[in-house]
CSV table of C-alpha atoms and ligand atoms in Angstrom, one decimal:
chain,number,residue,atom,x,y,z
A,17,UNK,CA,117.1,375.1,-67.6
A,18,UNK,CA,116.4,372.4,-65.1
A,19,UNK,CA,119.1,370.1,-63.6
A,20,UNK,CA,118.9,366.5,-62.7
A,21,UNK,CA,120.3,365.3,-59.4
A,22,UNK,CA,121.5,361.7,-59.4
A,23,UNK,CA,120.4,359.8,-56.3
A,24,UNK,CA,123.1,357.7,-54.8
A,25,UNK,CA,121.7,355.1,-52.5
A,26,UNK,CA,123.8,354.3,-49.5
A,27,UNK,CA,124.2,351.2,-47.3
A,28,UNK,CA,125.8,351.3,-43.9
A,29,UNK,CA,127.1,347.9,-42.8
A,30,UNK,CA,128.1,347.1,-39.2
A,31,UNK,CA,129.6,343.6,-38.9
A,32,UNK,CA,131.3,341.4,-36.3
A,33,UNK,CA,133.3,338.4,-37.4
A,34,UNK,CA,135.7,336.3,-35.5
A,35,UNK,CA,136.8,333.5,-37.9
A,36,UNK,CA,135.9,335.4,-41.1
A,37,UNK,CA,132.6,333.8,-42.0
A,38,UNK,CA,130.4,336.8,-41.5
A,39,UNK,CA,133.0,338.9,-43.4
A,40,UNK,CA,132.9,336.5,-46.3
A,41,UNK,CA,129.1,336.8,-46.5
A,42,UNK,CA,129.2,340.6,-46.2
A,43,UNK,CA,131.9,340.8,-48.9
A,44,UNK,CA,129.8,338.6,-51.3
A,45,UNK,CA,126.7,340.7,-50.6
A,46,UNK,CA,128.6,343.9,-51.3
A,47,UNK,CA,130.1,342.7,-54.5
A,48,UNK,CA,126.8,341.5,-55.8
A,49,UNK,CA,125.0,344.6,-54.7
A,50,UNK,CA,127.4,346.8,-56.6
A,51,UNK,CA,126.7,344.9,-59.9
A,52,UNK,CA,122.9,345.5,-59.4
A,53,UNK,CA,122.9,349.0,-58.0
A,54,UNK,CA,125.9,350.6,-59.8
A,55,UNK,CA,125.9,353.8,-57.8
A,56,UNK,CA,125.4,352.3,-54.4
A,57,UNK,CA,127.7,353.7,-51.7
A,58,UNK,CA,128.7,351.0,-49.2
A,59,UNK,CA,130.4,351.7,-45.9
A,60,UNK,CA,131.6,348.8,-43.7
A,61,UNK,CA,132.3,349.4,-40.0
A,62,UNK,CA,133.5,346.8,-37.5
A,63,UNK,CA,131.2,346.3,-34.5
A,64,UNK,CA,134.2,346.8,-32.2
A,65,UNK,CA,134.7,350.4,-33.6
A,66,UNK,CA,131.1,351.3,-34.1
A,67,UNK,CA,129.5,354.1,-32.2
A,68,UNK,CA,125.7,354.4,-31.5
A,69,UNK,CA,125.3,357.2,-34.1
A,70,UNK,CA,126.7,354.9,-36.8
A,71,UNK,CA,123.4,353.0,-36.7
A,72,UNK,CA,121.7,356.0,-38.2
A,73,UNK,CA,123.9,356.6,-41.2
A,74,UNK,CA,123.0,355.6,-44.7
A,75,UNK,CA,119.6,355.0,-46.4
A,76,UNK,CA,119.7,351.4,-45.2
A,77,UNK,CA,121.5,349.7,-42.3
A,78,UNK,CA,122.8,346.1,-42.5
A,79,UNK,CA,123.8,344.4,-39.2
A,80,UNK,CA,125.7,341.1,-39.5
A,81,UNK,CA,126.9,338.7,-36.8
A,82,UNK,CA,127.7,335.1,-36.1
A,83,UNK,CA,126.3,333.3,-33.0
A,84,UNK,CA,128.7,332.9,-30.0
A,85,UNK,CA,128.8,331.8,-26.4
A,86,UNK,CA,129.3,335.4,-25.3
A,87,UNK,CA,129.4,335.7,-21.5
A,88,UNK,CA,129.6,331.9,-21.2
A,89,UNK,CA,126.1,330.9,-22.5
A,90,UNK,CA,125.6,329.7,-26.1
A,91,UNK,CA,123.1,331.4,-28.5
A,92,UNK,CA,124.4,335.0,-28.2
A,93,UNK,CA,125.7,337.5,-30.7
A,94,UNK,CA,129.4,337.8,-31.5
A,95,UNK,CA,131.0,339.4,-28.4
A,96,UNK,CA,131.8,342.6,-30.3
A,97,UNK,CA,128.3,343.0,-31.6
A,98,UNK,CA,127.0,342.2,-28.2
A,99,UNK,CA,129.1,344.9,-26.6
A,100,UNK,CA,128.1,347.4,-29.2
A,101,UNK,CA,124.3,346.8,-29.3
A,102,UNK,CA,123.8,345.9,-25.6
A,103,UNK,CA,126.1,348.5,-24.1
A,104,UNK,CA,127.3,351.4,-26.3
A,105,UNK,CA,124.1,351.6,-28.4
A,106,UNK,CA,121.7,350.3,-25.8
A,107,UNK,CA,119.7,353.6,-25.9
A,108,UNK,CA,119.7,353.9,-29.7
A,109,UNK,CA,116.5,355.1,-31.4
A,110,UNK,CA,115.9,353.5,-34.8
A,111,UNK,CA,112.5,355.0,-35.5
A,112,UNK,CA,112.0,355.0,-39.3
A,113,UNK,CA,115.3,353.2,-39.9
A,114,UNK,CA,115.3,350.5,-42.6
A,115,UNK,CA,117.4,347.6,-41.5
A,116,UNK,CA,118.6,344.3,-43.1
A,117,UNK,CA,120.0,341.5,-41.0
A,118,UNK,CA,122.5,338.6,-41.6
A,119,UNK,CA,123.0,336.0,-38.9
A,120,UNK,CA,125.3,333.0,-38.9
A,121,UNK,CA,125.6,329.9,-36.9
A,122,UNK,CA,126.4,326.2,-36.8
A,123,UNK,CA,124.0,323.3,-36.7
A,124,UNK,CA,126.1,321.6,-34.1
A,125,UNK,CA,124.9,324.1,-31.5
A,126,UNK,CA,121.5,324.0,-29.9
A,127,UNK,CA,120.6,327.7,-30.5
A,128,UNK,CA,121.5,327.6,-34.2
A,129,UNK,CA,122.1,331.0,-35.7
A,130,UNK,CA,120.3,332.7,-32.8
A,131,UNK,CA,122.2,335.9,-33.6
A,132,UNK,CA,119.7,336.5,-36.4
A,133,UNK,CA,116.8,336.5,-33.9
A,134,UNK,CA,118.7,338.7,-31.5
A,135,UNK,CA,119.6,341.2,-34.1
A,136,UNK,CA,115.9,341.3,-35.3
A,137,UNK,CA,114.8,341.8,-31.7
A,138,UNK,CA,117.2,344.7,-31.2
A,139,UNK,CA,115.9,346.4,-34.4
A,140,UNK,CA,112.2,346.0,-33.5
A,141,UNK,CA,112.6,346.9,-29.8
A,142,UNK,CA,114.4,350.1,-30.8
A,143,UNK,CA,111.8,351.2,-33.3
A,144,UNK,CA,113.5,350.1,-36.5
A,145,UNK,CA,111.9,348.4,-39.5
A,146,UNK,CA,113.1,345.2,-41.0
A,147,UNK,CA,113.4,345.7,-44.7
A,148,UNK,CA,113.3,342.1,-45.8
A,149,UNK,CA,113.4,338.6,-44.3
A,150,UNK,CA,116.8,338.2,-42.7
A,151,UNK,CA,119.6,336.0,-44.3
A,152,UNK,CA,120.4,333.1,-42.1
A,153,UNK,CA,123.6,331.1,-42.9
A,154,UNK,CA,124.0,327.8,-41.1
A,155,UNK,CA,127.5,326.2,-41.1
A,156,UNK,CA,130.4,327.5,-43.2
A,157,UNK,CA,129.3,330.0,-45.8
A,158,UNK,CA,131.7,328.6,-48.4
A,159,UNK,CA,129.5,326.9,-51.0
A,160,UNK,CA,126.4,328.9,-50.0
A,161,UNK,CA,127.1,331.7,-52.5
A,162,UNK,CA,123.9,331.1,-54.4
A,163,UNK,CA,121.7,331.7,-51.4
A,164,UNK,CA,123.8,334.8,-50.5
A,165,UNK,CA,123.4,336.1,-54.1
A,166,UNK,CA,119.6,335.5,-54.1
A,167,UNK,CA,119.3,337.4,-50.8
A,168,UNK,CA,121.5,340.2,-52.1
A,169,UNK,CA,119.3,340.5,-55.1
A,170,UNK,CA,116.3,341.2,-52.9
A,171,UNK,CA,118.3,343.6,-50.9
A,172,UNK,CA,119.3,345.4,-54.1
A,173,UNK,CA,115.6,345.9,-55.0
A,174,UNK,CA,114.8,347.3,-51.6
A,175,UNK,CA,117.8,349.6,-51.6
A,176,UNK,CA,116.9,350.9,-55.0
A,177,UNK,CA,113.4,351.7,-54.0
A,178,UNK,CA,114.3,353.3,-50.7
A,179,UNK,CA,117.1,355.6,-51.8
B,225,FMN,C1,133.0,329.3,-29.1
B,225,FMN,C2,132.0,329.2,-30.1
B,225,FMN,C3,130.6,329.3,-29.8
B,225,FMN,C4,129.6,329.2,-30.7
B,225,FMN,N1,128.3,329.2,-30.4
B,225,FMN,C5,127.4,329.1,-31.3
B,225,FMN,C6,126.0,329.0,-31.0
B,225,FMN,O1,125.6,329.1,-29.8
B,225,FMN,N2,125.0,328.8,-31.9
B,225,FMN,C7,125.4,328.7,-33.3
B,225,FMN,O2,124.5,328.5,-34.1
B,225,FMN,N3,126.7,328.8,-33.6
B,225,FMN,C8,127.7,328.9,-32.7
B,225,FMN,N4,129.0,329.0,-33.1
B,225,FMN,C9,129.4,328.9,-34.5
B,225,FMN,C10,129.6,330.3,-35.2
B,225,FMN,O3,128.5,331.1,-35.1
B,225,FMN,C11,129.8,330.1,-36.7
B,225,FMN,O4,131.0,329.3,-36.9
B,225,FMN,C12,129.9,331.4,-37.5
B,225,FMN,O5,129.9,331.1,-38.9
B,225,FMN,C13,131.1,332.2,-37.1
B,225,FMN,O6,131.1,333.4,-37.8
B,225,FMN,P1,132.3,334.4,-37.7
B,225,FMN,O7,133.5,333.7,-38.2
B,225,FMN,O8,131.9,335.5,-38.7
B,225,FMN,O9,132.4,334.9,-36.3
B,225,FMN,C14,130.0,329.1,-32.1
B,225,FMN,C15,131.4,329.0,-32.5
B,225,FMN,C16,132.3,329.1,-31.5
B,225,FMN,C17,133.8,329.0,-31.9
């Protein structure tokens, strides 16, 4: 008699959020994802606690950060994500890793939501593969739930097909 193994897709999220905006987006994505991919296993790790090896866990990795004036110049990643990716995980090898990105920012700043571009550059330069076009949230995320949901729907499709 044969046996059937149920595949449980997994998503590893590493996020940095100072005023809670990125956390709000990540929470919305997670809630929606769970309705679309019922068995999905989601782990959320704060960038300040993340280790380089955490980048390699899960079928799909999601990196999320707002844009900050880290180190005194605008258009940088959140300080915690910056310290993680530029220092602790600077030598990470992401070959074959499927990655999704969420970047936030505010239109009042010149380098609006540049964190999205910086996260994409990190993934590409370390050999990772961007799974879908990144989600960019400009200004407060409250009221932007439809855009978040639409993106989460695309992410759900990708996760289901890569598990
Ligand atoms: C000190 C400071 C610097 C910021 N610098 C930028 C910036 O250079 N570009 C940008 O688009 N947004 C910038 N922002 C806006 C934040 O990225 C935006 O509010 C984001 O939603 C914050 O997300 P978080 O609460 O998850 O950290 C800055 C905000 C602060 C308070």
